[in-house]
Amino acid sequence: MRIGVLAASSRASAEAIPKMIAYAATAFPEVELVFHPQCTATDGHFAGSDFARAAAFLEYANDPAFDAIWFLRGGYGANRILAMVMPHLTRAAHHKAYVGYSDVGFLLGALYARRIGRPVHGPMVSDINRQDGEATVARTLGWLARRDRAGLEPGLNGHPSAAFNLTILTSLIGTPWLPDLTDHVLIVEEVSEPMYNVDRMLFKLANATQLKGIAGLRLGAVTAQKPNDPPWGETLDYMMVRWSRDMDVPYLGRAEIGHTQTNHVVPFGIA
């Protein structure tokens, strides 16, 4: 299997690249990882300019020699290239998987909205830098190369699902890039936000007309929470139950996704 690696948004630590090459060569010898030179580019906050990141994405997505596109990391910036890439994807782009999470959710959502390829919320290359990061990235490589279901989010039950960072999802609401998630179980996670802002984003999710018709909500990890002054006073599960009730859908409990070592794989649609 030939997997192209791209950085669609923020700059990434270059040390992840040799670590991943060495790990994959031993644990997944059937995989050829091809890192685009753009992965090490810099332009202020970004891994190269918007134009460079868009060109790299189109080069690999439209190349039939690649079976999948795997993103190096999230951060911020994938939204800035949507209009530059989506109209120019060719037939070859429809026949590969696209794997990432966090800011990459902009691309996953836009691809799924157009039924292009197989978007997958899952660990990225930079996750090898986490403690026990080999186990994290193995979930993605195992799913891509071997269709190993051990790396899938344990609560997937054959129902169509989609997973997003909550900030990314609420940014997509009201835009043409948000996919139709009717009859999907929607899984959300968040990082580096105070509880009041999580609640505010859940309000937007619960009242978004574009999301009417989902089958239920689940909550992944909410990590690195910023202090809430005064203390918030509500649990995450209480908030999810309340906003799910307003949305008139069931809250289906917790999920093993997020900005953590235990992030699992969620293919959009049916796994």
PDB file of C-alpha atoms in Angstrom:
ATOM      1  CA  MET A   1       0.000   0.000   0.000  1.00  0.00           C
ATOM      2  CA  ARG A   2       1.297   3.437  -0.942  1.00  0.00           C
ATOM      3  CA  ILE A   3       0.328   6.265   1.414  1.00  0.00           C
ATOM      4  CA  GLY A   4       1.042   9.915   0.699  1.00  0.00           C
ATOM      5  CA  VAL A   5       1.675  12.145   3.718  1.00  0.00           C
ATOM      6  CA  LEU A   6       0.764  15.848   3.650  1.00  0.00           C
ATOM      7  CA  ALA A   7       0.599  18.770   6.060  1.00  0.00           C
ATOM      8  CA  ALA A   8      -2.644  20.641   5.381  1.00  0.00           C
ATOM      9  CA  SER A   9      -2.415  23.215   8.121  1.00  0.00           C
ATOM     10  CA  SER A  10       0.106  24.122  10.844  1.00  0.00           C
ATOM     11  CA  ARG A  11       3.806  23.443  10.901  1.00  0.00           C
ATOM     12  CA  ALA A  12       4.764  20.145  12.503  1.00  0.00           C
ATOM     13  CA  SER A  13       7.746  18.858  14.427  1.00  0.00           C
ATOM     14  CA  ALA A  14      10.112  17.341  11.874  1.00  0.00           C
ATOM     15  CA  GLU A  15      11.160  14.627  14.332  1.00  0.00           C
ATOM     16  CA  ALA A  16       7.907  12.748  13.720  1.00  0.00           C
ATOM     17  CA  ILE A  17       8.925  11.949  10.136  1.00  0.00           C
ATOM     18  CA  PRO A  18      12.010   9.763  10.733  1.00  0.00           C
ATOM     19  CA  LYS A  19      10.320   8.126  13.733  1.00  0.00           C
ATOM     20  CA  MET A  20       7.337   7.185  11.605  1.00  0.00           C
ATOM     21  CA  ILE A  21       9.457   5.922   8.718  1.00  0.00           C
ATOM     22  CA  ALA A  22      11.442   3.687  11.066  1.00  0.00           C
ATOM     23  CA  TYR A  23       8.347   2.384  12.861  1.00  0.00           C
ATOM     24  CA  ALA A  24       6.368   1.645   9.695  1.00  0.00           C
ATOM     25  CA  ALA A  25       9.303  -0.145   8.070  1.00  0.00           C
ATOM     26  CA  THR A  26       9.350  -2.615  10.954  1.00  0.00           C
ATOM     27  CA  ALA A  27       5.688  -2.930  11.959  1.00  0.00           C
ATOM     28  CA  PHE A  28       4.002  -2.429   8.564  1.00  0.00           C
ATOM     29  CA  PRO A  29       6.497  -3.477   5.889  1.00  0.00           C
ATOM     30  CA  GLU A  30       3.719  -3.657   3.284  1.00  0.00           C
ATOM     31  CA  VAL A  31       3.237   0.125   3.587  1.00  0.00           C
ATOM     32  CA  GLU A  32       5.241   2.670   1.604  1.00  0.00           C
ATOM     33  CA  LEU A  33       5.025   6.110   3.178  1.00  0.00           C
ATOM     34  CA  VAL A  34       5.803   8.987   0.809  1.00  0.00           C
ATOM     35  CA  PHE A  35       6.259  12.330   2.573  1.00  0.00           C
ATOM     36  CA  HIS A  36       5.620  15.307   0.333  1.00  0.00           C
ATOM     37  CA  PRO A  37       8.437  17.906   0.537  1.00  0.00           C
ATOM     38  CA  GLN A  38       5.771  20.382   1.618  1.00  0.00           C
ATOM     39  CA  CYS A  39       5.615  18.582   4.994  1.00  0.00           C
ATOM     40  CA  THR A  40       8.720  20.446   6.128  1.00  0.00           C
ATOM     41  CA  ALA A  41       7.860  23.809   4.558  1.00  0.00           C
ATOM     42  CA  THR A  42       7.196  26.838   6.744  1.00  0.00           C
ATOM     43  CA  ASP A  43       5.295  30.058   6.149  1.00  0.00           C
ATOM     44  CA  GLY A  44       4.580  31.779   9.439  1.00  0.00           C
ATOM     45  CA  HIS A  45       2.067  29.636  11.312  1.00  0.00           C
ATOM     46  CA  PHE A  46       1.592  27.257   8.396  1.00  0.00           C
ATOM     47  CA  ALA A  47       3.299  24.296   6.738  1.00  0.00           C
ATOM     48  CA  GLY A  48       3.846  26.342   3.602  1.00  0.00           C
ATOM     49  CA  SER A  49       1.605  28.963   2.052  1.00  0.00           C
ATOM     50  CA  ASP A  50      -2.056  28.263   1.334  1.00  0.00           C
ATOM     51  CA  PHE A  51      -1.136  27.824  -2.321  1.00  0.00           C
ATOM     52  CA  ALA A  52       1.699  25.383  -1.532  1.00  0.00           C
ATOM     53  CA  ARG A  53      -0.500  23.287   0.759  1.00  0.00           C
ATOM     54  CA  ALA A  54      -3.328  23.246  -1.773  1.00  0.00           C
ATOM     55  CA  ALA A  55      -0.990  22.261  -4.604  1.00  0.00           C
ATOM     56  CA  ALA A  56       0.516  19.441  -2.540  1.00  0.00           C
ATOM     57  CA  PHE A  57      -2.916  18.114  -1.638  1.00  0.00           C
ATOM     58  CA  LEU A  58      -4.086  18.110  -5.252  1.00  0.00           C
ATOM     59  CA  GLU A  59      -0.848  16.505  -6.444  1.00  0.00           C
ATOM     60  CA  TYR A  60      -1.226  13.505  -4.148  1.00  0.00           C
ATOM     61  CA  ALA A  61      -5.030  13.268  -4.104  1.00  0.00           C
ATOM     62  CA  ASN A  62      -5.167  13.214  -7.905  1.00  0.00           C
ATOM     63  CA  ASP A  63      -2.314  10.720  -8.240  1.00  0.00           C
ATOM     64  CA  PRO A  64      -3.703   7.190  -8.803  1.00  0.00           C
ATOM     65  CA  ALA A  65      -0.446   5.716  -7.488  1.00  0.00           C
ATOM     66  CA  PHE A  66      -1.503   6.576  -3.918  1.00  0.00           C
ATOM     67  CA  ASP A  67      -4.017   4.415  -2.052  1.00  0.00           C
ATOM     68  CA  ALA A  68      -4.483   6.848   0.819  1.00  0.00           C
ATOM     69  CA  ILE A  69      -3.642  10.331   2.055  1.00  0.00           C
ATOM     70  CA  TRP A  70      -2.502  10.575   5.669  1.00  0.00           C
ATOM     71  CA  PHE A  71      -2.152  13.964   7.297  1.00  0.00           C
ATOM     72  CA  LEU A  72       0.888  14.922   9.329  1.00  0.00           C
ATOM     73  CA  ARG A  73      -0.925  16.970  11.975  1.00  0.00           C
ATOM     74  CA  GLY A  74      -3.798  19.380  12.614  1.00  0.00           C
ATOM     75  CA  GLY A  75      -3.481  22.819  14.133  1.00  0.00           C
ATOM     76  CA  TYR A  76      -5.086  25.442  11.948  1.00  0.00           C
ATOM     77  CA  GLY A  77      -5.289  26.144   8.231  1.00  0.00           C
ATOM     78  CA  ALA A  78      -7.069  23.330   6.378  1.00  0.00           C
ATOM     79  CA  ASN A  79     -10.161  25.515   5.986  1.00  0.00           C
ATOM     80  CA  ARG A  80      -8.125  28.058   4.022  1.00  0.00           C
ATOM     81  CA  ILE A  81      -7.508  25.650   1.144  1.00  0.00           C
ATOM     82  CA  LEU A  82     -11.000  24.156   0.697  1.00  0.00           C
ATOM     83  CA  ALA A  83     -12.065  26.440  -2.136  1.00  0.00           C
ATOM     84  CA  MET A  84      -8.719  25.889  -3.867  1.00  0.00           C
ATOM     85  CA  VAL A  85      -8.836  22.100  -3.865  1.00  0.00           C
ATOM     86  CA  MET A  86     -12.399  20.786  -3.890  1.00  0.00           C
ATOM     87  CA  PRO A  87     -13.330  21.878  -7.444  1.00  0.00           C
ATOM     88  CA  HIS A  88     -10.140  20.345  -8.862  1.00  0.00           C
ATOM     89  CA  LEU A  89     -10.232  16.788  -7.535  1.00  0.00           C
ATOM     90  CA  THR A  90     -10.224  14.193 -10.302  1.00  0.00           C
ATOM     91  CA  ARG A  91     -11.472  10.630 -10.556  1.00  0.00           C
ATOM     92  CA  ALA A  92      -8.323   9.326  -8.845  1.00  0.00           C
ATOM     93  CA  ALA A  93      -9.201  11.312  -5.717  1.00  0.00           C
ATOM     94  CA  HIS A  94     -12.417   9.316  -5.377  1.00  0.00           C
ATOM     95  CA  HIS A  95     -10.566   6.040  -4.890  1.00  0.00           C
ATOM     96  CA  LYS A  96      -8.489   6.660  -1.783  1.00  0.00           C
ATOM     97  CA  ALA A  97      -8.877   7.114   1.960  1.00  0.00           C
ATOM     98  CA  TYR A  98      -8.111  10.395   3.757  1.00  0.00           C
ATOM     99  CA  VAL A  99      -7.129  10.144   7.416  1.00  0.00           C
ATOM    100  CA  GLY A 100      -6.715  12.796  10.092  1.00  0.00           C
ATOM    101  CA  TYR A 101      -8.588  14.672  12.797  1.00  0.00           C
ATOM    102  CA  SER A 102      -8.699  18.052  14.527  1.00  0.00           C
ATOM    103  CA  ASP A 103      -8.309  20.822  11.905  1.00  0.00           C
ATOM    104  CA  VAL A 104      -8.210  18.188   9.141  1.00  0.00           C
ATOM    105  CA  GLY A 105     -11.921  17.780   9.879  1.00  0.00           C
ATOM    106  CA  PHE A 106     -12.514  20.663   7.468  1.00  0.00           C
ATOM    107  CA  LEU A 107     -11.183  18.516   4.623  1.00  0.00           C
ATOM    108  CA  LEU A 108     -12.849  15.322   5.837  1.00  0.00           C
ATOM    109  CA  GLY A 109     -16.206  17.069   6.054  1.00  0.00           C
ATOM    110  CA  ALA A 110     -15.910  18.688   2.629  1.00  0.00           C
ATOM    111  CA  LEU A 111     -14.861  15.400   1.046  1.00  0.00           C
ATOM    112  CA  TYR A 112     -17.725  13.518   2.669  1.00  0.00           C
ATOM    113  CA  ALA A 113     -20.202  16.198   1.584  1.00  0.00           C
ATOM    114  CA  ARG A 114     -19.194  15.493  -2.020  1.00  0.00           C
ATOM    115  CA  ARG A 115     -18.824  11.719  -1.530  1.00  0.00           C
ATOM    116  CA  ILE A 116     -15.187  11.899  -2.584  1.00  0.00           C
ATOM    117  CA  GLY A 117     -13.032   9.055  -1.291  1.00  0.00           C
ATOM    118  CA  ARG A 118     -13.279   7.547   2.181  1.00  0.00           C
ATOM    119  CA  PRO A 119     -12.802  10.183   4.912  1.00  0.00           C
ATOM    120  CA  VAL A 120     -11.594   8.741   8.211  1.00  0.00           C
ATOM    121  CA  HIS A 121     -11.232  10.443  11.598  1.00  0.00           C
ATOM    122  CA  GLY A 122      -8.120   8.817  13.027  1.00  0.00           C
ATOM    123  CA  PRO A 123      -4.629   9.282  14.447  1.00  0.00           C
ATOM    124  CA  MET A 124      -2.141  11.279  12.381  1.00  0.00           C
ATOM    125  CA  VAL A 125       1.567  10.904  11.771  1.00  0.00           C
ATOM    126  CA  SER A 126       2.540  13.398  14.491  1.00  0.00           C
ATOM    127  CA  ASP A 127       0.781  11.254  17.083  1.00  0.00           C
ATOM    128  CA  ILE A 128       3.819   9.004  17.088  1.00  0.00           C
ATOM    129  CA  ASN A 129       5.370  11.685  19.322  1.00  0.00           C
ATOM    130  CA  ARG A 130       2.846  10.918  22.079  1.00  0.00           C
ATOM    131  CA  GLN A 131       3.688   8.589  24.940  1.00  0.00           C
ATOM    132  CA  ASP A 132       3.114   5.093  23.512  1.00  0.00           C
ATOM    133  CA  GLY A 133       2.582   6.822  20.189  1.00  0.00           C
ATOM    134  CA  GLU A 134       3.385   3.692  18.203  1.00  0.00           C
ATOM    135  CA  ALA A 135       0.165   2.125  19.496  1.00  0.00           C
ATOM    136  CA  THR A 136      -1.743   5.230  18.454  1.00  0.00           C
ATOM    137  CA  VAL A 137      -0.510   5.400  14.863  1.00  0.00           C
ATOM    138  CA  ALA A 138      -0.824   1.616  14.543  1.00  0.00           C
ATOM    139  CA  ARG A 139      -4.602   2.032  14.683  1.00  0.00           C
ATOM    140  CA  THR A 140      -4.531   4.096  11.502  1.00  0.00           C
ATOM    141  CA  LEU A 141      -1.954   1.970   9.700  1.00  0.00           C
ATOM    142  CA  GLY A 142      -3.711  -1.225  10.741  1.00  0.00           C
ATOM    143  CA  TRP A 143      -7.043   0.010   9.389  1.00  0.00           C
ATOM    144  CA  LEU A 144      -5.581   1.322   6.142  1.00  0.00           C
ATOM    145  CA  ALA A 145      -3.224  -1.535   5.311  1.00  0.00           C
ATOM    146  CA  ARG A 146      -4.957  -4.554   6.849  1.00  0.00           C
ATOM    147  CA  ARG A 147      -8.529  -3.472   7.557  1.00  0.00           C
ATOM    148  CA  ASP A 148      -7.753  -4.373  11.162  1.00  0.00           C
ATOM    149  CA  ARG A 149     -10.899  -3.542  13.105  1.00  0.00           C
ATOM    150  CA  ALA A 150      -9.070  -3.575  16.429  1.00  0.00           C
ATOM    151  CA  GLY A 151      -8.250   0.112  15.950  1.00  0.00           C
ATOM    152  CA  LEU A 152     -11.850   1.169  15.345  1.00  0.00           C
ATOM    153  CA  GLU A 153     -13.701   3.157  17.992  1.00  0.00           C
ATOM    154  CA  PRO A 154     -15.199   0.417  20.190  1.00  0.00           C
ATOM    155  CA  GLY A 155     -18.734   1.828  20.166  1.00  0.00           C
ATOM    156  CA  LEU A 156     -19.230   1.701  16.406  1.00  0.00           C
ATOM    157  CA  ASN A 157     -22.118  -0.684  15.841  1.00  0.00           C
ATOM    158  CA  GLY A 158     -22.782  -0.734  12.118  1.00  0.00           C
ATOM    159  CA  HIS A 159     -24.711   2.536  12.159  1.00  0.00           C
ATOM    160  CA  PRO A 160     -23.363   5.367   9.959  1.00  0.00           C
ATOM    161  CA  SER A 161     -21.081   7.624  12.004  1.00  0.00           C
ATOM    162  CA  ALA A 162     -18.995  10.760  11.641  1.00  0.00           C
ATOM    163  CA  ALA A 163     -16.528  12.336  14.055  1.00  0.00           C
ATOM    164  CA  PHE A 164     -15.373  15.930  14.413  1.00  0.00           C
ATOM    165  CA  ASN A 165     -13.592  18.270  16.734  1.00  0.00           C
ATOM    166  CA  LEU A 166     -16.373  20.468  18.116  1.00  0.00           C
ATOM    167  CA  THR A 167     -14.708  23.752  17.117  1.00  0.00           C
ATOM    168  CA  ILE A 168     -14.276  22.510  13.547  1.00  0.00           C
ATOM    169  CA  LEU A 169     -17.840  21.208  13.344  1.00  0.00           C
ATOM    170  CA  THR A 170     -19.375  24.461  14.570  1.00  0.00           C
ATOM    171  CA  SER A 171     -17.195  26.352  12.088  1.00  0.00           C
ATOM    172  CA  LEU A 172     -18.583  24.179   9.285  1.00  0.00           C
ATOM    173  CA  ILE A 173     -22.207  24.813  10.255  1.00  0.00           C
ATOM    174  CA  GLY A 174     -23.825  27.271   7.858  1.00  0.00           C
ATOM    175  CA  THR A 175     -21.268  26.614   5.109  1.00  0.00           C
ATOM    176  CA  PRO A 176     -21.479  24.461   1.966  1.00  0.00           C
ATOM    177  CA  TRP A 177     -18.678  22.285   3.329  1.00  0.00           C
ATOM    178  CA  LEU A 178     -20.782  20.587   6.035  1.00  0.00           C
ATOM    179  CA  PRO A 179     -21.916  17.125   4.891  1.00  0.00           C
ATOM    180  CA  ASP A 180     -25.450  15.792   5.214  1.00  0.00           C
ATOM    181  CA  LEU A 181     -25.308  13.736   8.411  1.00  0.00           C
ATOM    182  CA  THR A 182     -28.906  12.535   8.386  1.00  0.00           C
ATOM    183  CA  ASP A 183     -29.192   9.184  10.214  1.00  0.00           C
ATOM    184  CA  HIS A 184     -25.550   9.390  11.380  1.00  0.00           C
ATOM    185  CA  VAL A 185     -24.337   9.070  14.938  1.00  0.00           C
ATOM    186  CA  LEU A 186     -22.319  12.246  15.448  1.00  0.00           C
ATOM    187  CA  ILE A 187     -19.243  11.995  17.680  1.00  0.00           C
ATOM    188  CA  VAL A 188     -17.539  15.168  18.927  1.00  0.00           C
ATOM    189  CA  GLU A 189     -14.411  15.909  20.935  1.00  0.00           C
ATOM    190  CA  GLU A 190     -12.615  19.079  22.050  1.00  0.00           C
ATOM    191  CA  VAL A 191      -9.284  20.400  23.310  1.00  0.00           C
ATOM    192  CA  SER A 192      -8.015  23.582  24.982  1.00  0.00           C
ATOM    193  CA  GLU A 193     -11.355  25.287  25.636  1.00  0.00           C
ATOM    194  CA  PRO A 194     -13.042  26.476  28.851  1.00  0.00           C
ATOM    195  CA  MET A 195     -16.304  24.764  29.716  1.00  0.00           C
ATOM    196  CA  TYR A 196     -18.440  27.806  28.932  1.00  0.00           C
ATOM    197  CA  ASN A 197     -17.170  27.732  25.352  1.00  0.00           C
ATOM    198  CA  VAL A 198     -17.821  23.997  25.037  1.00  0.00           C
ATOM    199  CA  ASP A 199     -21.384  24.702  26.186  1.00  0.00           C
ATOM    200  CA  ARG A 200     -21.727  27.551  23.687  1.00  0.00           C
ATOM    201  CA  MET A 201     -20.612  25.305  20.831  1.00  0.00           C
ATOM    202  CA  LEU A 202     -23.025  22.586  21.951  1.00  0.00           C
ATOM    203  CA  PHE A 203     -25.798  25.193  21.790  1.00  0.00           C
ATOM    204  CA  LYS A 204     -24.919  25.911  18.174  1.00  0.00           C
ATOM    205  CA  LEU A 205     -24.755  22.195  17.353  1.00  0.00           C
ATOM    206  CA  ALA A 206     -28.145  21.556  18.995  1.00  0.00           C
ATOM    207  CA  ASN A 207     -29.823  24.405  17.107  1.00  0.00           C
ATOM    208  CA  ALA A 208     -28.202  23.978  13.692  1.00  0.00           C
ATOM    209  CA  THR A 209     -30.847  23.298  11.066  1.00  0.00           C
ATOM    210  CA  GLN A 210     -28.230  21.511   8.945  1.00  0.00           C
ATOM    211  CA  LEU A 211     -27.916  18.836  11.623  1.00  0.00           C
ATOM    212  CA  LYS A 212     -31.575  18.024  12.029  1.00  0.00           C
ATOM    213  CA  GLY A 213     -32.043  14.337  11.364  1.00  0.00           C
ATOM    214  CA  ILE A 214     -28.916  12.918  12.995  1.00  0.00           C
ATOM    215  CA  ALA A 215     -29.440   9.642  14.851  1.00  0.00           C
ATOM    216  CA  GLY A 216     -27.682  10.550  18.090  1.00  0.00           C
ATOM    217  CA  LEU A 217     -24.737  12.218  19.787  1.00  0.00           C
ATOM    218  CA  ARG A 218     -21.643  10.802  21.462  1.00  0.00           C
ATOM    219  CA  LEU A 219     -18.817  12.586  23.247  1.00  0.00           C
ATOM    220  CA  GLY A 220     -15.124  11.844  22.959  1.00  0.00           C
ATOM    221  CA  ALA A 221     -12.339  13.284  25.085  1.00  0.00           C
ATOM    222  CA  VAL A 222     -12.430  16.917  26.196  1.00  0.00           C
ATOM    223  CA  THR A 223      -8.831  17.582  27.146  1.00  0.00           C
ATOM    224  CA  ALA A 224      -6.472  20.378  28.230  1.00  0.00           C
ATOM    225  CA  GLN A 225      -9.461  22.377  29.480  1.00  0.00           C
ATOM    226  CA  LYS A 226      -8.743  26.023  30.169  1.00  0.00           C
ATOM    227  CA  PRO A 227      -9.776  27.299  33.606  1.00  0.00           C
ATOM    228  CA  ASN A 228     -13.370  28.414  33.999  1.00  0.00           C
ATOM    229  CA  ASP A 229     -13.704  31.278  36.498  1.00  0.00           C
ATOM    230  CA  PRO A 230     -15.947  30.862  38.390  1.00  0.00           C
ATOM    231  CA  PRO A 231     -16.061  27.042  38.344  1.00  0.00           C
ATOM    232  CA  TRP A 232     -18.507  25.774  35.746  1.00  0.00           C
ATOM    233  CA  GLY A 233     -20.595  23.503  37.961  1.00  0.00           C
ATOM    234  CA  GLU A 234     -21.897  21.069  35.306  1.00  0.00           C
ATOM    235  CA  THR A 235     -20.395  17.819  34.079  1.00  0.00           C
ATOM    236  CA  LEU A 236     -19.775  17.158  30.414  1.00  0.00           C
ATOM    237  CA  ASP A 237     -22.305  14.336  30.365  1.00  0.00           C
ATOM    238  CA  TYR A 238     -24.968  16.570  31.926  1.00  0.00           C
ATOM    239  CA  MET A 239     -24.319  19.163  29.201  1.00  0.00           C
ATOM    240  CA  MET A 240     -24.566  16.521  26.480  1.00  0.00           C
ATOM    241  CA  VAL A 241     -27.852  15.185  27.849  1.00  0.00           C
ATOM    242  CA  ARG A 242     -29.304  18.695  28.040  1.00  0.00           C
ATOM    243  CA  TRP A 243     -28.333  19.744  24.524  1.00  0.00           C
ATOM    244  CA  SER A 244     -29.244  16.341  23.056  1.00  0.00           C
ATOM    245  CA  ARG A 245     -32.696  16.775  24.552  1.00  0.00           C
ATOM    246  CA  ASP A 246     -32.996  20.177  22.904  1.00  0.00           C
ATOM    247  CA  MET A 247     -31.957  18.573  19.632  1.00  0.00           C
ATOM    248  CA  ASP A 248     -34.476  15.760  20.175  1.00  0.00           C
ATOM    249  CA  VAL A 249     -31.880  13.018  19.723  1.00  0.00           C
ATOM    250  CA  PRO A 250     -30.491  10.479  22.192  1.00  0.00           C
ATOM    251  CA  TYR A 251     -27.192  11.014  23.957  1.00  0.00           C
ATOM    252  CA  LEU A 252     -25.409   7.717  23.357  1.00  0.00           C
ATOM    253  CA  GLY A 253     -22.521   8.122  25.782  1.00  0.00           C
ATOM    254  CA  ARG A 254     -18.766   8.456  25.573  1.00  0.00           C
ATOM    255  CA  ALA A 255     -16.405   7.562  22.728  1.00  0.00           C
ATOM    256  CA  GLU A 256     -12.684   6.855  22.512  1.00  0.00           C
ATOM    257  CA  ILE A 257     -11.654   9.686  20.197  1.00  0.00           C
ATOM    258  CA  GLY A 258      -9.895  12.992  20.777  1.00  0.00           C
ATOM    259  CA  HIS A 259      -6.551  14.673  21.242  1.00  0.00           C
ATOM    260  CA  THR A 260      -5.257  11.737  23.264  1.00  0.00           C
ATOM    261  CA  GLN A 261      -3.116   8.649  22.956  1.00  0.00           C
ATOM    262  CA  THR A 262      -6.307   6.568  22.953  1.00  0.00           C
ATOM    263  CA  ASN A 263      -7.738   8.257  19.843  1.00  0.00           C
ATOM    264  CA  HIS A 264      -9.420   5.551  17.730  1.00  0.00           C
ATOM    265  CA  VAL A 265     -10.461   5.292  14.104  1.00  0.00           C
ATOM    266  CA  VAL A 266     -13.920   6.401  12.908  1.00  0.00           C
ATOM    267  CA  PRO A 267     -14.548   5.938   9.171  1.00  0.00           C
ATOM    268  CA  PHE A 268     -17.256   8.307   7.970  1.00  0.00           C
ATOM    269  CA  GLY A 269     -20.358   6.317   7.114  1.00  0.00           C
ATOM    270  CA  ILE A 270     -20.427   2.598   7.965  1.00  0.00           C
ATOM    271  CA  ALA A 271     -17.127   1.016   9.032  1.00  0.00           C
TER     272      ALA A 271
END
